[in-house]
Amino acid sequence: MRDIQLQIEQQRERVGANELLAGVTPESESLFLKVWWAKTDLRQKFLALLEEKRPLDAVRMGVASKLGTDGKERLIISLRKRTAALQAVLNTYNRHLEAFHLAFPLLRTIRQIEYDELMSLDADSPFWNDGVFTNHEEPWAVDSDTQDGMRLLARLTRGQEEVRRISQEIRRATRWAVTEHKRILPLMFGLTSNIDWTNSGLQSVLNHPILQTISNDDDQMDSIKSILHNHFIELSSLQLHWNTKVVSLISESGPYENDSELVNDWNEQIMRLTLLRASGNLSMIAGDFDNAIGNALDNVDETVLRNFLAQDDDGNTAPTNTQDGRPDEQDNNNDDDNLLAPSAVRDADQFELALEWESLNTALENAI
C-alpha cells in the first residue's frame, strides 16, 4: 500500500495544476488520479493486445504465415487471456470515471468508452492524446490539425523510405538481367562458332548423368543448346518487356553510384536484342538455337548498332510493341516458352523427366 501511495503522490506531482482540476480539493484529487492510473493501464494492455494480434491480422490479409495450426491455437488462447484482462481494466476505468463524474458533474472533459469502440481505435487515436492528464498546453496533444500534420509527415517519411527501397530493388533486378545477359550470350556465340574454350567450359555439364545417357556427342551438344536457348528466351523476353520502364525508373529514383554504367550496359544489350530481331533472328521458339543469334552480329561495328538504335527511336525499322510494352512477336510465342520447366508439364508421367531436366538446367547454369 505504501508503494501505491508513493506512486500516486508522484503522479500527482507530474499532473500538477490542471485547469480541469479547478475547484477540486486535494482530498478529491485521488478520484482523478484513479482515472489517470486506469487509463494508463488501459492503454498499455490495449497496445499489447494489438501487438499480439498482428500475426493473425497478417493471415487474414493473405500474407504468408509461419504460425501453423498449433501456433495459431496457442496464439488464440493467449489473445483470449489478454482480452479478458483488457475488459477488466476497461471496466475499472469506466467505474473510476463514473465516480469522478458523480463527484464533479460539471467536469465532463474525459469520456467513457465501450469495448467495441475501444477495439476500433488506432494506436494514435485522439482518445489517448486528449491533453487532459499531461501536456495539456502542447499543440500535439490537443490540437487536431497539429496531430493530423504529424500523421501526414509520418506517412510521407514512410513513403519516401518505400520509394528508396523500391529504387534499390529496381537496380538489383536490372543488374541481375545485365549480368545474366553477359554470362549467357558469350556462351551462345561460342557454341555457334564452335570455339574450343566453350566445349572445355561445358565439360562438367557434359559429364552430367542425364547427358551421359545420350551416346551421341552431337545430341549431347544439341541438348545443351536447347536448354541454353530456353534461358536466353526467358531473359531476352524479360529485358525487352522491362525496357519500356527501366531507364526512366532508374533516372527518376536516383541517382545512385554506378547508375550510368548500369544504364549503358542495359542500353547496349537492348540494342543488341533489337538488332537481332530486325535481322530475322532472336527466335522465341524453344530449342531453336540456330535462329537465336545466327551470324547477325559478326563484324558489326558499334557505330552501326548506334545508328540502328537511332532509327529505332524514329520508329522507322524497329519492331513494334503492344500496349503493355511486350514485343508483338512475343505474344505469338508464349506457348513455346519454358517447355522444359516443371510448370509446363501437364501429366504425371512426364513430371519425373521434368525434374531431371531441371537438374540439368541447374548444372548448366553453374557451368556458365
mmCIF file of C-alpha atoms in Angstrom:
data_model
loop_
_atom_site.group_PDB
_atom_site.id
_atom_site.type_symbol
_atom_site.label_atom_id
_atom_site.label_comp_id
_atom_site.label_asym_id
_atom_site.label_seq_id
_atom_site.Cartn_x
_atom_site.Cartn_y
_atom_site.Cartn_z
ATOM 1 C CA MET A 1 0.000 0.000 0.000
ATOM 2 C CA ARG A 2 2.837 2.383 0.791
ATOM 3 C CA ASP A 3 4.317 1.799 -2.664
ATOM 4 C CA ILE A 4 0.976 2.508 -4.313
ATOM 5 C CA GLN A 5 0.504 5.651 -2.237
ATOM 6 C CA LEU A 6 4.015 6.793 -3.158
ATOM 7 C CA GLN A 7 3.299 6.232 -6.829
ATOM 8 C CA ILE A 8 0.061 8.218 -6.533
ATOM 9 C CA GLU A 9 1.954 11.099 -4.955
ATOM 10 C CA GLN A 10 4.494 11.000 -7.766
ATOM 11 C CA GLN A 11 1.730 11.059 -10.353
ATOM 12 C CA ARG A 12 0.082 13.960 -8.538
ATOM 13 C CA GLU A 13 3.339 15.894 -8.909
ATOM 14 C CA ARG A 14 3.537 15.009 -12.597
ATOM 15 C CA VAL A 15 -0.055 16.073 -13.265
ATOM 16 C CA GLY A 16 0.444 19.325 -11.404
ATOM 17 C CA ALA A 17 -2.068 22.151 -11.625
ATOM 18 C CA ASN A 18 -4.556 21.376 -14.367
ATOM 19 C CA GLU A 19 -7.442 23.587 -15.438
ATOM 20 C CA LEU A 20 -9.618 20.509 -15.285
ATOM 21 C CA LEU A 21 -8.989 20.296 -11.531
ATOM 22 C CA ALA A 22 -10.078 23.848 -10.785
ATOM 23 C CA GLY A 23 -12.317 23.668 -7.735
ATOM 24 C CA VAL A 24 -11.253 20.125 -6.885
ATOM 25 C CA THR A 25 -9.983 19.773 -3.339
ATOM 26 C CA PRO A 26 -6.739 17.885 -2.640
ATOM 27 C CA GLU A 27 -8.794 15.247 -0.829
ATOM 28 C CA SER A 28 -10.815 14.625 -4.014
ATOM 29 C CA GLU A 29 -7.862 14.544 -6.395
ATOM 30 C CA SER A 30 -7.478 10.833 -5.707
ATOM 31 C CA LEU A 31 -10.616 10.233 -7.804
ATOM 32 C CA PHE A 32 -8.964 11.957 -10.729
ATOM 33 C CA LEU A 33 -5.684 10.088 -10.232
ATOM 34 C CA LYS A 34 -7.527 6.760 -10.197
ATOM 35 C CA VAL A 35 -8.939 7.609 -13.626
ATOM 36 C CA TRP A 36 -5.475 8.591 -14.823
ATOM 37 C CA TRP A 37 -3.965 5.381 -13.483
ATOM 38 C CA ALA A 38 -6.688 3.206 -15.011
ATOM 39 C CA LYS A 39 -6.386 4.893 -18.404
ATOM 40 C CA THR A 40 -2.611 4.412 -18.411
ATOM 41 C CA ASP A 41 -3.043 0.711 -17.651
ATOM 42 C CA LEU A 42 -5.792 0.507 -20.277
ATOM 43 C CA ARG A 43 -3.505 1.903 -22.983
ATOM 44 C CA GLN A 44 -0.694 -0.498 -22.115
ATOM 45 C CA LYS A 45 -2.941 -3.544 -22.312
ATOM 46 C CA PHE A 46 -4.609 -2.225 -25.483
ATOM 47 C CA LEU A 47 -1.258 -1.852 -27.276
ATOM 48 C CA ALA A 48 -0.103 -5.269 -26.027
ATOM 49 C CA LEU A 49 -3.241 -6.880 -27.454
ATOM 50 C CA LEU A 50 -2.789 -5.147 -30.825
ATOM 51 C CA GLU A 51 0.822 -6.293 -30.987
ATOM 52 C CA GLU A 52 -0.051 -9.910 -30.261
ATOM 53 C CA LYS A 53 -2.863 -9.852 -32.849
ATOM 54 C CA ARG A 54 -0.529 -8.890 -35.694
ATOM 55 C CA PRO A 55 0.248 -12.457 -36.880
ATOM 56 C CA LEU A 56 -3.468 -13.236 -37.165
ATOM 57 C CA ASP A 57 -4.145 -9.955 -38.968
ATOM 58 C CA ALA A 58 -1.407 -10.842 -41.450
ATOM 59 C CA VAL A 59 -3.056 -14.209 -42.149
ATOM 60 C CA ARG A 60 -6.401 -12.515 -42.793
ATOM 61 C CA MET A 61 -4.768 -10.167 -45.308
ATOM 62 C CA GLY A 62 -3.257 -13.095 -47.207
ATOM 63 C CA VAL A 63 0.329 -12.615 -46.047
ATOM 64 C CA ALA A 64 2.338 -15.809 -45.610
ATOM 65 C CA SER A 65 2.377 -17.067 -42.026
ATOM 66 C CA LYS A 66 4.671 -19.499 -40.225
ATOM 67 C CA LEU A 67 2.378 -19.973 -37.243
ATOM 68 C CA GLY A 68 0.992 -23.364 -38.189
ATOM 69 C CA THR A 69 -2.093 -24.901 -36.624
ATOM 70 C CA ASP A 70 -0.548 -25.365 -33.166
ATOM 71 C CA GLY A 71 0.876 -21.859 -33.213
ATOM 72 C CA LYS A 72 -2.492 -20.353 -34.099
ATOM 73 C CA GLU A 73 -4.201 -22.266 -31.294
ATOM 74 C CA ARG A 74 -1.635 -21.085 -28.725
ATOM 75 C CA LEU A 75 -1.946 -17.532 -30.017
ATOM 76 C CA ILE A 76 -5.743 -17.582 -29.784
ATOM 77 C CA ILE A 77 -5.565 -18.846 -26.180
ATOM 78 C CA SER A 78 -3.141 -16.047 -25.313
ATOM 79 C CA LEU A 79 -5.355 -13.465 -27.025
ATOM 80 C CA ARG A 80 -8.367 -14.602 -25.013
ATOM 81 C CA LYS A 81 -6.414 -14.059 -21.786
ATOM 82 C CA ARG A 82 -5.289 -10.603 -22.902
ATOM 83 C CA THR A 83 -8.836 -9.729 -23.976
ATOM 84 C CA ALA A 84 -10.199 -10.700 -20.564
ATOM 85 C CA ALA A 85 -7.515 -8.603 -18.849
ATOM 86 C CA LEU A 86 -8.275 -5.652 -21.139
ATOM 87 C CA GLN A 87 -12.005 -5.855 -20.411
ATOM 88 C CA ALA A 88 -11.297 -5.912 -16.666
ATOM 89 C CA VAL A 89 -9.126 -2.786 -16.897
ATOM 90 C CA LEU A 90 -11.724 -1.099 -19.116
ATOM 91 C CA ASN A 91 -14.415 -1.768 -16.522
ATOM 92 C CA THR A 92 -12.141 -0.319 -13.837
ATOM 93 C CA TYR A 93 -11.503 2.779 -15.942
ATOM 94 C CA ASN A 94 -15.211 3.387 -16.596
ATOM 95 C CA ARG A 95 -16.053 2.767 -12.925
ATOM 96 C CA HIS A 96 -13.457 5.281 -11.672
ATOM 97 C CA LEU A 97 -14.515 7.787 -14.319
ATOM 98 C CA GLU A 98 -18.169 7.451 -13.327
ATOM 99 C CA ALA A 99 -17.237 8.042 -9.668
ATOM 100 C CA PHE A 100 -15.297 11.154 -10.667
ATOM 101 C CA HIS A 101 -18.211 12.483 -12.731
ATOM 102 C CA LEU A 102 -20.628 11.874 -9.846
ATOM 103 C CA ALA A 103 -18.402 13.910 -7.553
ATOM 104 C CA PHE A 104 -17.846 16.639 -10.155
ATOM 105 C CA PRO A 105 -20.737 16.583 -12.662
ATOM 106 C CA LEU A 106 -19.585 19.777 -14.373
ATOM 107 C CA LEU A 107 -16.207 18.273 -15.338
ATOM 108 C CA ARG A 108 -17.149 16.092 -18.315
ATOM 109 C CA THR A 109 -13.971 16.513 -20.384
ATOM 110 C CA ILE A 110 -12.975 12.853 -20.035
ATOM 111 C CA ARG A 111 -15.302 10.400 -21.729
ATOM 112 C CA GLN A 112 -16.179 6.784 -21.162
ATOM 113 C CA ILE A 113 -15.689 4.161 -23.847
ATOM 114 C CA GLU A 114 -17.103 0.708 -24.549
ATOM 115 C CA TYR A 115 -15.108 -2.349 -25.575
ATOM 116 C CA ASP A 116 -16.264 -2.460 -29.220
ATOM 117 C CA GLU A 117 -15.383 1.196 -29.742
ATOM 118 C CA LEU A 118 -12.066 0.709 -27.992
ATOM 119 C CA MET A 119 -11.055 -2.124 -30.331
ATOM 120 C CA SER A 120 -11.856 0.038 -33.356
ATOM 121 C CA LEU A 121 -9.400 2.756 -32.274
ATOM 122 C CA ASP A 122 -5.960 3.260 -33.764
ATOM 123 C CA ALA A 123 -2.876 3.355 -31.583
ATOM 124 C CA ASP A 124 -2.585 7.115 -32.190
ATOM 125 C CA SER A 125 -6.274 7.919 -31.716
ATOM 126 C CA PRO A 126 -7.105 11.278 -30.063
ATOM 127 C CA PHE A 127 -8.705 9.255 -27.265
ATOM 128 C CA TRP A 128 -5.203 8.539 -25.976
ATOM 129 C CA ASN A 129 -3.870 12.067 -26.508
ATOM 130 C CA ASP A 130 -6.641 14.383 -25.361
ATOM 131 C CA GLY A 131 -4.332 16.600 -23.288
ATOM 132 C CA VAL A 132 -6.337 16.103 -20.106
ATOM 133 C CA PHE A 133 -3.772 14.330 -17.977
ATOM 134 C CA THR A 134 -0.438 15.542 -19.347
ATOM 135 C CA ASN A 135 0.855 18.078 -21.862
ATOM 136 C CA HIS A 136 -2.446 19.893 -21.856
ATOM 137 C CA GLU A 137 -0.798 23.000 -23.296
ATOM 138 C CA GLU A 138 1.159 21.283 -26.103
ATOM 139 C CA PRO A 139 -0.338 21.564 -29.645
ATOM 140 C CA TRP A 140 0.494 17.966 -30.497
ATOM 141 C CA ALA A 141 -1.565 16.804 -27.524
ATOM 142 C CA VAL A 142 -4.728 18.830 -28.007
ATOM 143 C CA ASP A 143 -4.738 20.426 -31.475
ATOM 144 C CA SER A 144 -6.316 18.176 -34.124
ATOM 145 C CA ASP A 145 -4.659 19.998 -37.046
ATOM 146 C CA THR A 146 -1.233 19.540 -35.481
ATOM 147 C CA GLN A 147 -1.947 15.865 -34.878
ATOM 148 C CA ASP A 148 -3.099 15.405 -38.488
ATOM 149 C CA GLY A 149 0.043 17.143 -39.711
ATOM 150 C CA MET A 150 2.226 14.837 -37.637
ATOM 151 C CA ARG A 151 0.460 11.784 -39.048
ATOM 152 C CA LEU A 152 0.825 13.065 -42.610
ATOM 153 C CA LEU A 153 4.509 13.773 -42.031
ATOM 154 C CA ALA A 154 4.981 10.234 -40.734
ATOM 155 C CA ARG A 155 3.227 8.852 -43.829
ATOM 156 C CA LEU A 156 5.414 10.990 -46.083
ATOM 157 C CA THR A 157 8.529 9.685 -44.353
ATOM 158 C CA ARG A 158 7.346 6.085 -44.740
ATOM 159 C CA GLY A 159 6.527 6.736 -48.403
ATOM 160 C CA GLN A 160 9.977 8.163 -49.067
ATOM 161 C CA GLU A 161 11.569 5.153 -47.422
ATOM 162 C CA GLU A 162 9.432 2.839 -49.565
ATOM 163 C CA VAL A 163 10.500 4.691 -52.724
ATOM 164 C CA ARG A 164 14.135 4.304 -51.665
ATOM 165 C CA ARG A 165 13.711 0.556 -51.188
ATOM 166 C CA ILE A 166 11.870 0.168 -54.491
ATOM 167 C CA SER A 167 14.640 2.051 -56.303
ATOM 168 C CA GLN A 168 17.183 -0.369 -54.847
ATOM 169 C CA GLU A 169 15.089 -3.347 -55.965
ATOM 170 C CA ILE A 170 14.869 -1.880 -59.481
ATOM 171 C CA ARG A 171 18.643 -1.666 -59.663
ATOM 172 C CA ARG A 172 19.115 -5.176 -58.277
ATOM 173 C CA ALA A 173 16.727 -6.620 -60.856
ATOM 174 C CA THR A 174 18.324 -4.653 -63.700
ATOM 175 C CA ARG A 175 21.837 -5.603 -62.631
ATOM 176 C CA TRP A 176 20.802 -9.256 -62.421
ATOM 177 C CA ALA A 177 19.447 -9.161 -66.001
ATOM 178 C CA VAL A 178 22.583 -7.423 -67.291
ATOM 179 C CA THR A 179 24.833 -9.954 -65.555
ATOM 180 C CA GLU A 180 22.852 -12.929 -66.875
ATOM 181 C CA HIS A 181 22.986 -11.487 -70.391
ATOM 182 C CA LYS A 182 26.771 -11.179 -70.135
ATOM 183 C CA ARG A 183 27.024 -14.800 -68.971
ATOM 184 C CA ILE A 184 24.677 -16.422 -71.482
ATOM 185 C CA LEU A 185 25.357 -14.596 -74.742
ATOM 186 C CA PRO A 186 29.141 -15.258 -74.977
ATOM 187 C CA LEU A 187 28.472 -18.943 -74.412
ATOM 188 C CA MET A 188 25.877 -18.944 -77.189
ATOM 189 C CA PHE A 189 28.321 -17.225 -79.544
ATOM 190 C CA GLY A 190 30.943 -19.781 -78.571
ATOM 191 C CA LEU A 191 28.646 -22.703 -79.346
ATOM 192 C CA THR A 192 27.586 -21.115 -82.636
ATOM 193 C CA SER A 193 31.209 -20.619 -83.709
ATOM 194 C CA ASN A 194 32.447 -23.959 -82.247
ATOM 195 C CA ILE A 195 35.116 -22.223 -80.180
ATOM 196 C CA ASP A 196 37.308 -24.646 -78.212
ATOM 197 C CA TRP A 197 37.080 -22.858 -74.874
ATOM 198 C CA THR A 198 33.306 -23.232 -74.979
ATOM 199 C CA ASN A 199 33.470 -27.023 -75.158
ATOM 200 C CA SER A 200 36.052 -27.187 -72.369
ATOM 201 C CA GLY A 201 33.930 -24.895 -70.208
ATOM 202 C CA LEU A 202 30.946 -27.189 -70.679
ATOM 203 C CA GLN A 203 32.822 -30.356 -69.762
ATOM 204 C CA SER A 204 31.250 -30.517 -66.293
ATOM 205 C CA VAL A 205 27.809 -30.288 -67.892
ATOM 206 C CA LEU A 206 28.638 -32.980 -70.442
ATOM 207 C CA ASN A 207 29.519 -35.278 -67.537
ATOM 208 C CA HIS A 208 26.063 -34.848 -66.014
ATOM 209 C CA PRO A 209 24.307 -38.236 -65.510
ATOM 210 C CA ILE A 210 21.372 -37.233 -67.714
ATOM 211 C CA LEU A 211 23.586 -36.271 -70.643
ATOM 212 C CA GLN A 212 25.677 -39.388 -70.130
ATOM 213 C CA THR A 213 22.620 -41.394 -71.143
ATOM 214 C CA ILE A 214 22.944 -39.805 -74.607
ATOM 215 C CA SER A 215 25.611 -41.682 -76.528
ATOM 216 C CA ASN A 216 25.996 -39.286 -79.454
ATOM 217 C CA ASP A 217 28.182 -36.219 -78.776
ATOM 218 C CA ASP A 218 26.220 -34.089 -81.224
ATOM 219 C CA ASP A 219 22.969 -34.983 -79.490
ATOM 220 C CA GLN A 220 24.509 -34.036 -76.168
ATOM 221 C CA MET A 221 25.509 -30.646 -77.546
ATOM 222 C CA ASP A 222 22.055 -30.149 -79.066
ATOM 223 C CA SER A 223 20.503 -30.763 -75.655
ATOM 224 C CA ILE A 224 22.774 -28.159 -74.099
ATOM 225 C CA LYS A 225 21.917 -25.697 -76.850
ATOM 226 C CA SER A 226 18.206 -26.235 -76.273
ATOM 227 C CA ILE A 227 18.492 -25.624 -72.545
ATOM 228 C CA LEU A 228 20.701 -22.591 -73.065
ATOM 229 C CA HIS A 229 18.346 -21.167 -75.668
ATOM 230 C CA ASN A 230 15.393 -21.556 -73.308
ATOM 231 C CA HIS A 231 17.270 -19.482 -70.738
ATOM 232 C CA PHE A 232 18.032 -16.929 -73.419
ATOM 233 C CA ILE A 233 14.348 -16.753 -74.432
ATOM 234 C CA GLU A 234 13.272 -16.020 -70.868
ATOM 235 C CA LEU A 235 15.968 -13.415 -70.328
ATOM 236 C CA SER A 236 15.618 -11.576 -73.644
ATOM 237 C CA SER A 237 11.810 -11.503 -73.370
ATOM 238 C CA LEU A 238 12.127 -10.093 -69.887
ATOM 239 C CA GLN A 239 14.610 -7.430 -70.937
ATOM 240 C CA LEU A 240 12.537 -6.316 -73.923
ATOM 241 C CA HIS A 241 9.457 -6.130 -71.733
ATOM 242 C CA TRP A 242 11.224 -4.204 -68.962
ATOM 243 C CA ASN A 243 12.882 -1.814 -71.381
ATOM 244 C CA THR A 244 9.814 0.436 -71.596
ATOM 245 C CA LYS A 245 10.267 1.476 -67.955
ATOM 246 C CA VAL A 246 13.711 0.529 -66.643
ATOM 247 C CA VAL A 247 15.776 3.534 -67.735
ATOM 248 C CA SER A 248 13.137 6.089 -66.729
ATOM 249 C CA LEU A 249 12.644 4.430 -63.333
ATOM 250 C CA ILE A 250 16.377 4.439 -62.668
ATOM 251 C CA SER A 251 16.724 8.102 -63.660
ATOM 252 C CA GLU A 252 13.705 9.165 -61.590
ATOM 253 C CA SER A 253 14.659 7.262 -58.428
ATOM 254 C CA GLY A 254 18.328 8.156 -58.156
ATOM 255 C CA PRO A 255 20.996 8.995 -58.526
ATOM 256 C CA TYR A 256 22.983 6.080 -57.133
ATOM 257 C CA GLU A 257 26.584 5.084 -57.632
ATOM 258 C CA ASN A 258 27.294 3.253 -60.928
ATOM 259 C CA ASP A 259 23.908 4.223 -62.397
ATOM 260 C CA SER A 260 25.484 5.465 -65.630
ATOM 261 C CA GLU A 261 27.463 2.242 -66.083
ATOM 262 C CA LEU A 262 24.362 0.148 -65.419
ATOM 263 C CA VAL A 263 22.241 2.139 -67.884
ATOM 264 C CA ASN A 264 24.960 1.960 -70.558
ATOM 265 C CA ASP A 265 25.216 -1.824 -70.214
ATOM 266 C CA TRP A 266 21.442 -2.119 -70.353
ATOM 267 C CA ASN A 267 21.113 0.058 -73.464
ATOM 268 C CA GLU A 268 23.856 -1.875 -75.264
ATOM 269 C CA GLN A 269 22.131 -5.177 -74.557
ATOM 270 C CA ILE A 270 18.731 -3.857 -75.661
ATOM 271 C CA MET A 271 20.403 -2.509 -78.796
ATOM 272 C CA ARG A 272 21.828 -5.960 -79.494
ATOM 273 C CA LEU A 273 18.492 -7.707 -78.961
ATOM 274 C CA THR A 274 16.664 -5.176 -81.139
ATOM 275 C CA LEU A 275 19.151 -5.643 -83.970
ATOM 276 C CA LEU A 276 18.834 -9.416 -83.692
ATOM 277 C CA ARG A 277 15.064 -9.196 -84.063
ATOM 278 C CA ALA A 278 15.269 -6.818 -87.007
ATOM 279 C CA SER A 279 17.702 -9.164 -88.771
ATOM 280 C CA GLY A 280 15.270 -12.088 -88.529
ATOM 281 C CA ASN A 281 16.935 -13.821 -85.583
ATOM 282 C CA LEU A 282 16.093 -13.864 -81.857
ATOM 283 C CA SER A 283 13.816 -16.851 -82.324
ATOM 284 C CA MET A 284 11.356 -17.307 -79.483
ATOM 285 C CA ILE A 285 10.657 -20.933 -80.378
ATOM 286 C CA ALA A 286 12.003 -23.174 -77.628
ATOM 287 C CA GLY A 287 15.069 -25.113 -78.729
ATOM 288 C CA ASP A 288 15.550 -23.130 -81.973
ATOM 289 C CA PHE A 289 19.149 -22.333 -81.117
ATOM 290 C CA ASP A 290 20.346 -21.857 -84.703
ATOM 291 C CA ASN A 291 17.934 -18.972 -85.281
ATOM 292 C CA ALA A 292 18.563 -17.286 -81.952
ATOM 293 C CA ILE A 293 21.561 -15.168 -82.895
ATOM 294 C CA GLY A 294 22.772 -16.573 -86.207
ATOM 295 C CA ASN A 295 25.575 -14.509 -87.710
ATOM 296 C CA ALA A 296 23.775 -11.224 -87.246
ATOM 297 C CA LEU A 297 26.437 -9.626 -85.077
ATOM 298 C CA ASP A 298 29.510 -10.779 -86.973
ATOM 299 C CA ASN A 299 31.701 -7.850 -87.986
ATOM 300 C CA VAL A 300 29.100 -5.313 -86.863
ATOM 301 C CA ASP A 301 30.698 -2.094 -85.704
ATOM 302 C CA GLU A 302 29.367 -0.285 -82.640
ATOM 303 C CA THR A 303 28.584 2.738 -84.825
ATOM 304 C CA VAL A 304 26.234 0.601 -86.900
ATOM 305 C CA LEU A 305 24.461 -0.531 -83.755
ATOM 306 C CA ARG A 306 24.029 3.026 -82.557
ATOM 307 C CA ASN A 307 22.733 4.147 -85.954
ATOM 308 C CA PHE A 308 20.224 1.325 -85.845
ATOM 309 C CA LEU A 309 19.131 2.394 -82.375
ATOM 310 C CA ALA A 310 18.601 5.941 -83.661
ATOM 311 C CA GLN A 311 16.362 4.544 -86.408
ATOM 312 C CA ASP A 312 14.500 2.629 -83.733
ATOM 313 C CA ASP A 313 13.820 5.857 -81.848
ATOM 314 C CA ASP A 314 12.382 7.376 -85.047
ATOM 315 C CA GLY A 315 10.072 4.397 -85.456
ATOM 316 C CA ASN A 316 11.368 3.511 -88.954
ATOM 317 C CA THR A 317 12.728 -0.001 -88.737
ATOM 318 C CA ALA A 318 12.308 -1.215 -85.182
ATOM 319 C CA PRO A 319 9.730 -3.843 -84.253
ATOM 320 C CA THR A 320 6.571 -2.512 -82.723
ATOM 321 C CA ASN A 321 5.381 -3.115 -79.191
ATOM 322 C CA THR A 322 1.948 -3.853 -77.830
ATOM 323 C CA GLN A 323 0.214 -1.551 -75.376
ATOM 324 C CA ASP A 324 1.584 -3.368 -72.349
ATOM 325 C CA GLY A 325 5.161 -2.956 -73.562
ATOM 326 C CA ARG A 326 5.740 -6.523 -74.771
ATOM 327 C CA PRO A 327 7.005 -7.078 -78.320
ATOM 328 C CA ASP A 328 4.335 -8.227 -80.795
ATOM 329 C CA GLU A 329 6.169 -11.414 -81.696
ATOM 330 C CA GLN A 330 6.399 -12.472 -78.103
ATOM 331 C CA ASP A 331 2.624 -12.639 -77.779
ATOM 332 C CA ASN A 332 2.529 -15.250 -80.555
ATOM 333 C CA ASN A 333 5.085 -17.486 -78.911
ATOM 334 C CA ASN A 334 4.028 -17.548 -75.274
ATOM 335 C CA ASP A 335 3.068 -21.207 -75.544
ATOM 336 C CA ASP A 336 6.579 -22.104 -76.627
ATOM 337 C CA ASP A 337 8.336 -20.616 -73.593
ATOM 338 C CA ASN A 338 9.671 -22.744 -70.735
ATOM 339 C CA LEU A 339 8.890 -26.088 -72.377
ATOM 340 C CA LEU A 340 11.359 -27.835 -70.112
ATOM 341 C CA ALA A 341 10.133 -26.201 -66.889
ATOM 342 C CA PRO A 342 8.079 -28.349 -64.464
ATOM 343 C CA SER A 343 5.215 -25.849 -64.663
ATOM 344 C CA ALA A 344 4.729 -26.727 -68.331
ATOM 345 C CA VAL A 345 4.360 -30.456 -67.700
ATOM 346 C CA ARG A 346 0.711 -31.439 -67.854
ATOM 347 C CA ASP A 347 0.639 -35.070 -66.814
ATOM 348 C CA ALA A 348 2.192 -37.111 -64.033
ATOM 349 C CA ASP A 349 4.140 -39.419 -66.362
ATOM 350 C CA GLN A 350 6.327 -36.524 -67.547
ATOM 351 C CA PHE A 351 6.889 -34.973 -64.136
ATOM 352 C CA GLU A 352 9.919 -37.089 -63.210
ATOM 353 C CA LEU A 353 11.536 -36.306 -66.560
ATOM 354 C CA ALA A 354 10.924 -32.613 -65.966
ATOM 355 C CA LEU A 355 12.725 -32.819 -62.625
ATOM 356 C CA GLU A 356 15.716 -34.390 -64.350
ATOM 357 C CA TRP A 357 15.757 -31.589 -66.923
ATOM 358 C CA GLU A 358 15.610 -29.052 -64.110
ATOM 359 C CA SER A 359 18.643 -30.676 -62.525
ATOM 360 C CA LEU A 360 20.426 -30.421 -65.857
ATOM 361 C CA ASN A 361 19.421 -26.767 -66.143
ATOM 362 C CA THR A 362 20.999 -26.102 -62.749
ATOM 363 C CA ALA A 363 24.212 -27.835 -63.756
ATOM 364 C CA LEU A 364 24.376 -25.757 -66.914
ATOM 365 C CA GLU A 365 23.868 -22.517 -65.004
ATOM 366 C CA ASN A 366 26.705 -23.417 -62.648
ATOM 367 C CA ALA A 367 28.975 -24.032 -65.602
ATOM 368 C CA ILE A 368 28.251 -20.701 -67.283
#
